[in-house]
Coordinates of C-alpha atoms in Angstrom, one line a residue:
M41 CA -25.8 12.0 -41.8
D42 CA -26.6 10.4 -45.2
A43 CA -29.5 8.0 -45.7
N44 CA -27.3 4.9 -46.0
T45 CA -25.7 5.6 -42.6
Y46 CA -29.1 6.2 -41.0
S47 CA -30.4 3.0 -42.5
L48 CA -27.4 1.1 -41.1
L49 CA -28.0 2.5 -37.6
Q50 CA -31.7 1.4 -37.8
H51 CA -30.7 -2.1 -38.8
Y52 CA -28.0 -2.2 -36.1
W53 CA -30.5 -1.2 -33.4
W54 CA -33.1 -3.7 -34.6
F55 CA -30.3 -6.4 -34.3
L56 CA -29.7 -5.3 -30.7
I57 CA -33.4 -5.3 -29.9
S58 CA -33.7 -8.8 -31.4
L59 CA -30.7 -10.0 -29.4
L60 CA -32.2 -8.7 -26.1
G61 CA -35.5 -10.4 -27.0
A62 CA -33.7 -13.7 -27.7
L63 CA -31.9 -13.5 -24.4
L64 CA -35.2 -12.8 -22.6
V65 CA -36.8 -15.9 -24.1
F66 CA -33.9 -18.0 -22.9
L67 CA -34.0 -16.5 -19.4
L68 CA -37.7 -17.4 -19.1
F69 CA -36.4 -20.8 -17.9
V70 CA -36.9 -19.1 -14.5
Q71 CA -40.7 -18.9 -15.2
G72 CA -40.6 -22.5 -16.6
G73 CA -39.1 -23.7 -13.4
Q74 CA -41.7 -22.0 -11.3
S75 CA -44.4 -23.9 -13.2
F76 CA -43.0 -27.2 -11.9
L77 CA -43.2 -26.2 -8.2
F78 CA -46.2 -28.4 -7.4
S79 CA -45.6 -31.2 -9.8
L80 CA -41.8 -31.8 -9.7
G81 CA -41.3 -30.8 -6.1
K82 CA -42.7 -33.7 -4.2
D83 CA -41.4 -32.5 -0.8
K84 CA -40.6 -29.2 0.8
I85 CA -36.8 -29.7 0.5
T86 CA -37.1 -30.4 -3.2
Q87 CA -39.3 -27.3 -3.7
R88 CA -36.8 -25.3 -1.7
M89 CA -34.0 -26.4 -4.0
M90 CA -36.1 -25.5 -7.1
V91 CA -37.0 -22.1 -5.7
N92 CA -33.4 -21.3 -5.0
S93 CA -32.2 -22.6 -8.4
T94 CA -34.5 -20.2 -10.2
G95 CA -34.5 -17.6 -7.5
R96 CA -30.8 -16.8 -8.0
K97 CA -31.5 -16.0 -11.6
W98 CA -34.9 -14.2 -11.6
E99 CA -33.2 -10.8 -11.5
F100 CA -31.4 -11.5 -14.8
T101 CA -34.8 -12.2 -16.4
F102 CA -36.4 -9.1 -15.0
T103 CA -33.4 -6.8 -15.8
T104 CA -33.4 -8.1 -19.4
L105 CA -37.1 -7.4 -19.7
V106 CA -36.7 -3.8 -18.5
T107 CA -33.6 -3.3 -20.7
F108 CA -35.6 -4.7 -23.7
G109 CA -38.4 -2.3 -23.1
G110 CA -36.1 0.7 -22.5
A111 CA -34.0 0.0 -25.6
F112 CA -37.2 -0.4 -27.7
F113 CA -38.4 3.0 -26.4
A114 CA -35.1 4.7 -27.1
S115 CA -34.5 3.3 -30.6
F116 CA -38.0 2.8 -32.0
P117 CA -40.3 5.1 -29.9
L118 CA -43.2 4.9 -32.3
F119 CA -43.5 1.2 -31.5
Y120 CA -43.3 1.9 -27.8
S121 CA -46.1 4.5 -28.0
T122 CA -48.2 2.3 -30.2
S123 CA -48.0 -1.1 -28.5
F124 CA -47.1 -0.1 -24.9
G125 CA -49.5 2.9 -25.1
G126 CA -52.4 1.2 -27.0
A127 CA -52.2 -2.5 -26.2
Y128 CA -51.4 -1.7 -22.5
W129 CA -53.6 -4.4 -20.9
V130 CA -51.3 -7.1 -22.2
W131 CA -48.2 -5.3 -21.0
M132 CA -49.8 -4.5 -17.6
L133 CA -50.6 -8.1 -17.1
I134 CA -47.0 -9.1 -17.9
L135 CA -45.7 -6.5 -15.5
L136 CA -48.1 -7.7 -12.8
C137 CA -46.8 -11.2 -13.2
F138 CA -43.2 -10.1 -12.8
V139 CA -44.1 -7.9 -9.7
L140 CA -45.8 -11.0 -8.2
Q141 CA -42.5 -12.9 -8.9
A142 CA -40.3 -10.4 -7.2
V143 CA -42.4 -10.1 -4.1
S144 CA -42.8 -13.9 -3.8
Y145 CA -39.1 -14.6 -3.9
E146 CA -38.3 -12.0 -1.3
Y147 CA -41.2 -12.6 1.2
Q148 CA -42.1 -16.3 1.1
H149 CA -39.9 -17.2 4.0
K150 CA -39.6 -13.9 5.7
H151 CA -40.3 -13.8 9.5
G152 CA -43.8 -12.4 10.2
N153 CA -45.2 -13.7 6.8
V154 CA -48.9 -14.0 7.7
W155 CA -49.9 -15.4 4.3
G156 CA -47.6 -18.4 4.5
S157 CA -45.0 -19.6 2.0
R158 CA -47.6 -21.6 0.1
T159 CA -49.4 -18.4 -1.0
Y160 CA -46.2 -16.9 -2.5
Q161 CA -45.4 -20.3 -4.2
I162 CA -48.8 -20.1 -5.9
F163 CA -47.9 -16.6 -7.0
L164 CA -44.7 -18.0 -8.5
F165 CA -46.7 -20.7 -10.3
I166 CA -49.0 -18.1 -11.7
N167 CA -46.0 -16.1 -13.0
G168 CA -44.5 -19.3 -14.4
V169 CA -47.6 -20.1 -16.5
L170 CA -48.9 -16.7 -17.5
A171 CA -45.7 -14.7 -18.2
P172 CA -44.3 -16.9 -21.0
I173 CA -47.7 -17.3 -22.6
L174 CA -48.4 -13.5 -22.6
L175 CA -44.9 -12.6 -23.7
G176 CA -45.1 -15.2 -26.5
A177 CA -48.5 -13.8 -27.7
A178 CA -47.1 -10.3 -27.5
V179 CA -44.1 -11.2 -29.6
S180 CA -46.3 -13.0 -32.1
T181 CA -48.1 -9.7 -32.9
L182 CA -44.9 -8.6 -34.6
F183 CA -46.0 -11.0 -37.3
T184 CA -49.8 -11.1 -37.0
G185 CA -50.2 -7.4 -36.4
G186 CA -52.3 -5.1 -34.2
N187 CA -55.5 -3.0 -34.5
F188 CA -54.1 0.5 -34.5
L189 CA -54.0 3.7 -36.6
V190 CA -50.9 6.0 -36.8
E191 CA -51.4 9.7 -37.7
K192 CA -48.2 11.6 -37.1
S193 CA -49.9 14.8 -38.0
N194 CA -51.8 14.5 -34.7
I195 CA -48.8 15.7 -32.8
F196 CA -50.1 19.2 -33.6
S197 CA -53.7 18.4 -32.6
L198 CA -55.5 20.5 -30.1
G199 CA -58.6 18.3 -30.0
A200 CA -60.0 16.3 -27.2
A201 CA -57.6 13.4 -27.8
G202 CA -54.6 15.8 -27.7
P203 CA -51.3 15.1 -29.5
T204 CA -51.9 11.3 -29.7
I205 CA -50.0 9.9 -32.7
S206 CA -51.1 6.2 -32.3
Q207 CA -54.7 5.3 -31.6
W208 CA -55.8 1.8 -30.7
Q209 CA -59.0 0.8 -32.5
P210 CA -62.0 -1.2 -31.2
Y211 CA -62.0 -4.9 -31.9
H212 CA -65.5 -5.8 -33.4
G213 CA -66.9 -2.8 -31.6
V214 CA -65.2 -3.5 -28.3
Q215 CA -62.1 -1.6 -27.0
L216 CA -59.8 -4.3 -25.7
H217 CA -56.5 -2.4 -25.7
G218 CA -54.4 -5.4 -26.8
L219 CA -56.3 -8.2 -25.1
E220 CA -57.6 -9.2 -28.5
A221 CA -54.1 -10.6 -29.2
I222 CA -55.0 -13.8 -27.2
L223 CA -58.0 -14.3 -29.5
N224 CA -55.7 -14.9 -32.5
P225 CA -55.0 -18.7 -32.4
W226 CA -51.5 -18.2 -33.9
N227 CA -50.6 -15.8 -31.1
L228 CA -51.7 -18.4 -28.6
V229 CA -49.7 -21.1 -30.4
L230 CA -46.5 -19.0 -30.1
G231 CA -47.5 -18.2 -26.4
L232 CA -47.8 -21.9 -25.7
T233 CA -44.6 -22.6 -27.6
V234 CA -42.7 -20.2 -25.4
F235 CA -44.4 -21.7 -22.3
F236 CA -43.2 -25.2 -23.1
L237 CA -39.8 -24.0 -24.2
S238 CA -39.4 -22.3 -20.8
R239 CA -40.3 -25.6 -19.1
V240 CA -37.8 -27.5 -21.3
S241 CA -35.1 -25.0 -20.5
A242 CA -36.0 -25.2 -16.8
L243 CA -35.8 -29.0 -16.7
L244 CA -32.4 -28.9 -18.4
Y245 CA -31.3 -26.2 -15.9
F246 CA -32.4 -28.2 -12.9
I247 CA -30.5 -31.2 -14.2
N248 CA -27.4 -29.1 -14.5
N249 CA -27.8 -26.9 -11.4
I250 CA -29.2 -29.2 -8.7
D251 CA -27.3 -32.1 -7.3
D252 CA -30.1 -34.4 -6.4
N253 CA -30.5 -37.9 -7.9
D254 CA -34.3 -38.1 -7.4
L255 CA -34.8 -34.7 -9.0
F256 CA -32.5 -35.6 -11.9
H257 CA -34.5 -38.6 -12.9
A258 CA -37.9 -36.9 -12.3
A259 CA -36.8 -34.0 -14.5
K260 CA -35.7 -36.4 -17.3
R261 CA -39.0 -38.2 -17.2
R262 CA -40.9 -34.9 -17.6
L263 CA -38.6 -33.7 -20.4
W264 CA -40.0 -36.2 -22.8
F265 CA -43.6 -34.7 -22.8
N266 CA -42.6 -31.1 -22.5
A267 CA -40.0 -31.3 -25.3
G268 CA -42.5 -33.1 -27.5
A269 CA -45.2 -30.5 -26.9
F270 CA -42.7 -27.7 -27.6
L271 CA -41.5 -29.2 -30.9
I272 CA -45.0 -29.8 -32.2
L273 CA -46.1 -26.2 -31.4
F274 CA -42.8 -24.8 -32.7
L275 CA -43.0 -26.6 -36.0
A276 CA -46.7 -25.6 -36.4
Y277 CA -45.8 -21.9 -35.9
V278 CA -42.8 -22.0 -38.2
G279 CA -45.0 -23.7 -40.8
Y280 CA -47.5 -20.9 -40.4
L281 CA -44.8 -18.2 -40.6
L282 CA -43.3 -19.6 -43.8
T283 CA -46.6 -19.5 -45.6
A284 CA -48.0 -16.3 -44.0
P285 CA -48.2 -13.0 -46.0
G286 CA -46.5 -9.9 -44.7
Y287 CA -46.0 -6.3 -45.6
T288 CA -43.0 -4.8 -47.4
Y289 CA -42.1 -1.1 -48.1
D290 CA -40.2 0.6 -50.9
A291 CA -37.8 3.6 -50.9
S292 CA -40.7 6.1 -50.7
G293 CA -42.0 4.3 -47.6
L294 CA -45.1 3.0 -49.3
I295 CA -46.3 -0.2 -47.7
S296 CA -47.7 -3.1 -49.7
P297 CA -48.6 -6.7 -49.1
E298 CA -46.2 -9.5 -50.1
V299 CA -47.0 -13.2 -50.3
N300 CA -44.8 -15.5 -48.3
K301 CA -42.9 -12.5 -47.0
Y302 CA -41.1 -14.3 -44.1
R303 CA -40.0 -17.2 -46.2
N304 CA -38.7 -14.8 -48.8
N305 CA -36.8 -13.0 -46.0
L306 CA -35.1 -16.3 -45.0
I307 CA -34.1 -17.0 -48.6
T308 CA -32.8 -13.4 -49.2
L309 CA -31.1 -13.1 -45.8
W310 CA -29.3 -16.5 -46.1
P311 CA -26.9 -15.8 -43.2
V312 CA -30.0 -15.4 -41.0
F313 CA -31.3 -18.7 -42.3
I314 CA -28.0 -20.4 -41.3
L315 CA -28.3 -18.7 -37.9
F316 CA -31.8 -20.1 -37.6
L317 CA -30.8 -23.6 -38.7
T318 CA -27.8 -23.7 -36.4
G319 CA -30.0 -22.6 -33.5
V320 CA -32.6 -25.3 -34.1
L321 CA -29.9 -28.0 -34.3
L322 CA -28.4 -26.9 -31.0
V323 CA -31.8 -26.9 -29.3
L324 CA -32.4 -30.5 -30.6
F325 CA -28.9 -31.6 -29.5
G326 CA -29.3 -30.2 -26.0
I327 CA -32.6 -31.9 -25.5
F328 CA -31.9 -35.3 -27.0
A329 CA -28.4 -35.6 -25.6
T330 CA -29.9 -35.1 -22.2
L331 CA -32.7 -37.6 -22.9
L332 CA -30.5 -40.3 -24.5
R333 CA -27.3 -40.1 -22.5
K334 CA -27.6 -41.7 -19.0
A335 CA -25.7 -39.1 -16.9
Y336 CA -25.5 -36.1 -19.3
K337 CA -26.1 -32.8 -17.5
K338 CA -24.8 -30.1 -19.9
G339 CA -27.7 -29.9 -22.3
I340 CA -28.9 -26.5 -21.0
W341 CA -25.8 -24.8 -22.6
F342 CA -26.4 -26.2 -26.1
E343 CA -30.1 -25.7 -25.8
G344 CA -29.7 -22.2 -24.4
V345 CA -27.4 -21.0 -27.1
G346 CA -29.7 -22.6 -29.7
V347 CA -32.7 -20.7 -28.2
V348 CA -30.9 -17.4 -28.5
L349 CA -29.8 -18.0 -32.1
T350 CA -33.2 -19.2 -33.2
I351 CA -35.2 -16.4 -31.6
L352 CA -32.7 -13.9 -32.9
A353 CA -33.1 -15.1 -36.5
L354 CA -37.0 -15.0 -36.2
L355 CA -36.9 -11.4 -34.9
L356 CA -34.5 -10.4 -37.6
I357 CA -36.7 -11.5 -40.4
A358 CA -39.6 -9.6 -38.7
G359 CA -37.8 -6.3 -39.3
W360 CA -35.0 -6.6 -41.8
N361 CA -35.3 -6.8 -45.6
N362 CA -37.9 -3.9 -45.9
T363 CA -40.4 -5.7 -43.7
A364 CA -43.1 -4.1 -41.6
Y365 CA -42.3 -5.5 -38.2
Y366 CA -45.7 -4.5 -36.7
P367 CA -48.5 -4.7 -39.3
S368 CA -51.6 -2.6 -38.8
L369 CA -54.8 -4.6 -39.3
F370 CA -56.8 -1.4 -39.3
N371 CA -54.8 0.6 -41.9
M372 CA -51.9 -0.9 -43.9
Q373 CA -50.0 2.3 -44.2
S374 CA -50.0 2.7 -40.5
S375 CA -47.8 -0.5 -40.2
L376 CA -44.5 0.1 -38.4
T377 CA -41.1 -0.4 -40.0
I378 CA -37.6 0.3 -38.8
A379 CA -37.5 3.2 -41.2
N380 CA -40.7 5.0 -40.1
S381 CA -40.6 4.3 -36.4
S382 CA -37.0 4.9 -35.3
S383 CA -35.5 7.7 -33.4
S384 CA -33.6 10.5 -35.0
P385 CA -30.2 10.0 -36.6
F386 CA -28.5 11.9 -33.7
T387 CA -30.2 9.7 -31.1
L388 CA -29.3 6.5 -32.8
K389 CA -25.7 7.6 -33.3
V390 CA -25.3 8.6 -29.6
M391 CA -26.9 5.4 -28.5
S392 CA -24.6 3.4 -30.7
Y393 CA -21.6 4.8 -28.9
V394 CA -23.1 3.8 -25.6
S395 CA -23.8 0.3 -27.0
I396 CA -20.0 -0.3 -27.1
L397 CA -20.3 -1.0 -23.4
I398 CA -22.6 -4.0 -24.0
P399 CA -19.8 -6.6 -24.4
F400 CA -18.5 -5.5 -21.0
V401 CA -21.9 -5.8 -19.4
L402 CA -22.4 -9.3 -20.9
A403 CA -18.9 -10.3 -19.6
Y404 CA -19.9 -9.2 -16.1
I405 CA -23.2 -11.2 -16.4
V406 CA -21.2 -14.3 -17.4
Y407 CA -18.8 -13.8 -14.5
T408 CA -21.6 -13.3 -12.0
W409 CA -23.6 -16.3 -13.3
R410 CA -20.5 -18.5 -13.0
A411 CA -19.8 -17.3 -9.5
I412 CA -23.5 -18.1 -8.5
D413 CA -23.4 -21.5 -10.0
L414 CA -19.9 -22.4 -8.8
H415 CA -21.4 -24.9 -6.3
K416 CA -24.4 -27.0 -7.2
I417 CA -27.5 -26.8 -5.0
D418 CA -28.2 -29.8 -2.8
R419 CA -30.3 -30.8 0.2
D420 CA -27.6 -30.0 2.7
E421 CA -27.4 -26.4 1.7
M422 CA -31.2 -26.0 2.2
T423 CA -30.9 -27.2 5.8
Q424 CA -27.8 -25.3 6.8
G425 CA -29.4 -21.8 6.7
G426 CA -27.6 -18.8 5.1
H427 CA -29.0 -16.7 2.3
I428 CA -31.6 -19.0 0.8
Y429 CA -35.0 -18.2 -0.6

C-alpha cells in the first residue's frame, strides 16, 4: 500500500471516530434529562414519564460510547494506550457513571428493591451531572493536551516498567493519572458546555416526546436559562479555540508549534467550516423556534442534527490538516497525530471493508428509534402498567 492510500485511510477513520463522538454528544440528552428529575418532575407521575422518556434511549448512548472507544482502540491504538491507559481515573469515573445509570434504570422499580426508587433516581441524577462534564473535559484534552511521554522503543524494554510505550507523568510532582484535566479551566468550560447542551437537548426531547401540557410549559421556561448558559459557554470555548496555539507536523513527522492552529484549520478546510456554521445555525433554529413559537415541538430534530454537525467539525479540525490531535505537555515530539498513532495499513484496510455495514446499522437505529417513539408518553401509560421503568 502506498503512502497516499495509507494517509487516506487514516483520515477516513478519523472522520468515523469524529462522527461517533458527535453522535455521542447528541445522545447525552439522556444524561441531561436525568439532571432534571428533581427540578422538572414535581410529582411522581411526571418523574416516571421523564424516566421512561430517557430510559428508552439510554442503551443508544451507552452503545455509542462503547463503539466510540472500541473504534478508537482499533484505528488509533496509541491514543487508546496513552489516554485510556494513562489518564485512567477520568475514564474510570465516566464508566462508573454509566454503570450507575444502567443499574438504576433496571432496578429502581423492581420488586424487592430494599433501597427504594429514590436512591436509584439519585444515581441517575449523579450520572446526569457528572457524565457530560467529565466527557466534555476528556474531549477538551484533544485540544489542550495531556501530561504524557511516548517512547515506542520501550516495546522491547525488559526493565521494571516492562514494554510500556506511553507513560503518564506526574502533575507538579503528584501522579493524578488524568484527573489534572479538570484543573484546566478550559477543560471545565467545555465540560460545562456539554452539560448545558445535554440539558437543552433533553428539554427539547421532553417537549417532543412527552404528551403533557404542564411538562411542556415547564420545559419551555427552563429552556431559556439553560440555552443561555450553553451559548455563553460555547462562544467562550470557540473563542479560546480560535486563538489557541496548536501543534503541526511535516512529512518527516517532526512536530512543531503553530500559532492559531485551529483557526487556520477552519480556513484551510473550508468545507469543514461550512459544516460547522451549518451546525451552529441548526442548533440556534431548533432552540429559538421552540422558544418563540407557541406550540412548536420539533426543535429537537434541528438542534440534534446541528449538534452532530458542529461537534463533527470541531473534532475534524483537531486531527486533520497535519494537526496533533493529542498534544503532549511533557514532550512536544510525543504528541499524537493520525499519522504516528494509527493501526497498520492492513488493519485499517480490513476495518474499512467492515465499515461499509455502518449505514445499515444506522438505518436500523433510525427504524428502532421511530418504533419506540411512535406513541408519545403520557400519564395514562404510566398508570396502566406494562413495560415501564
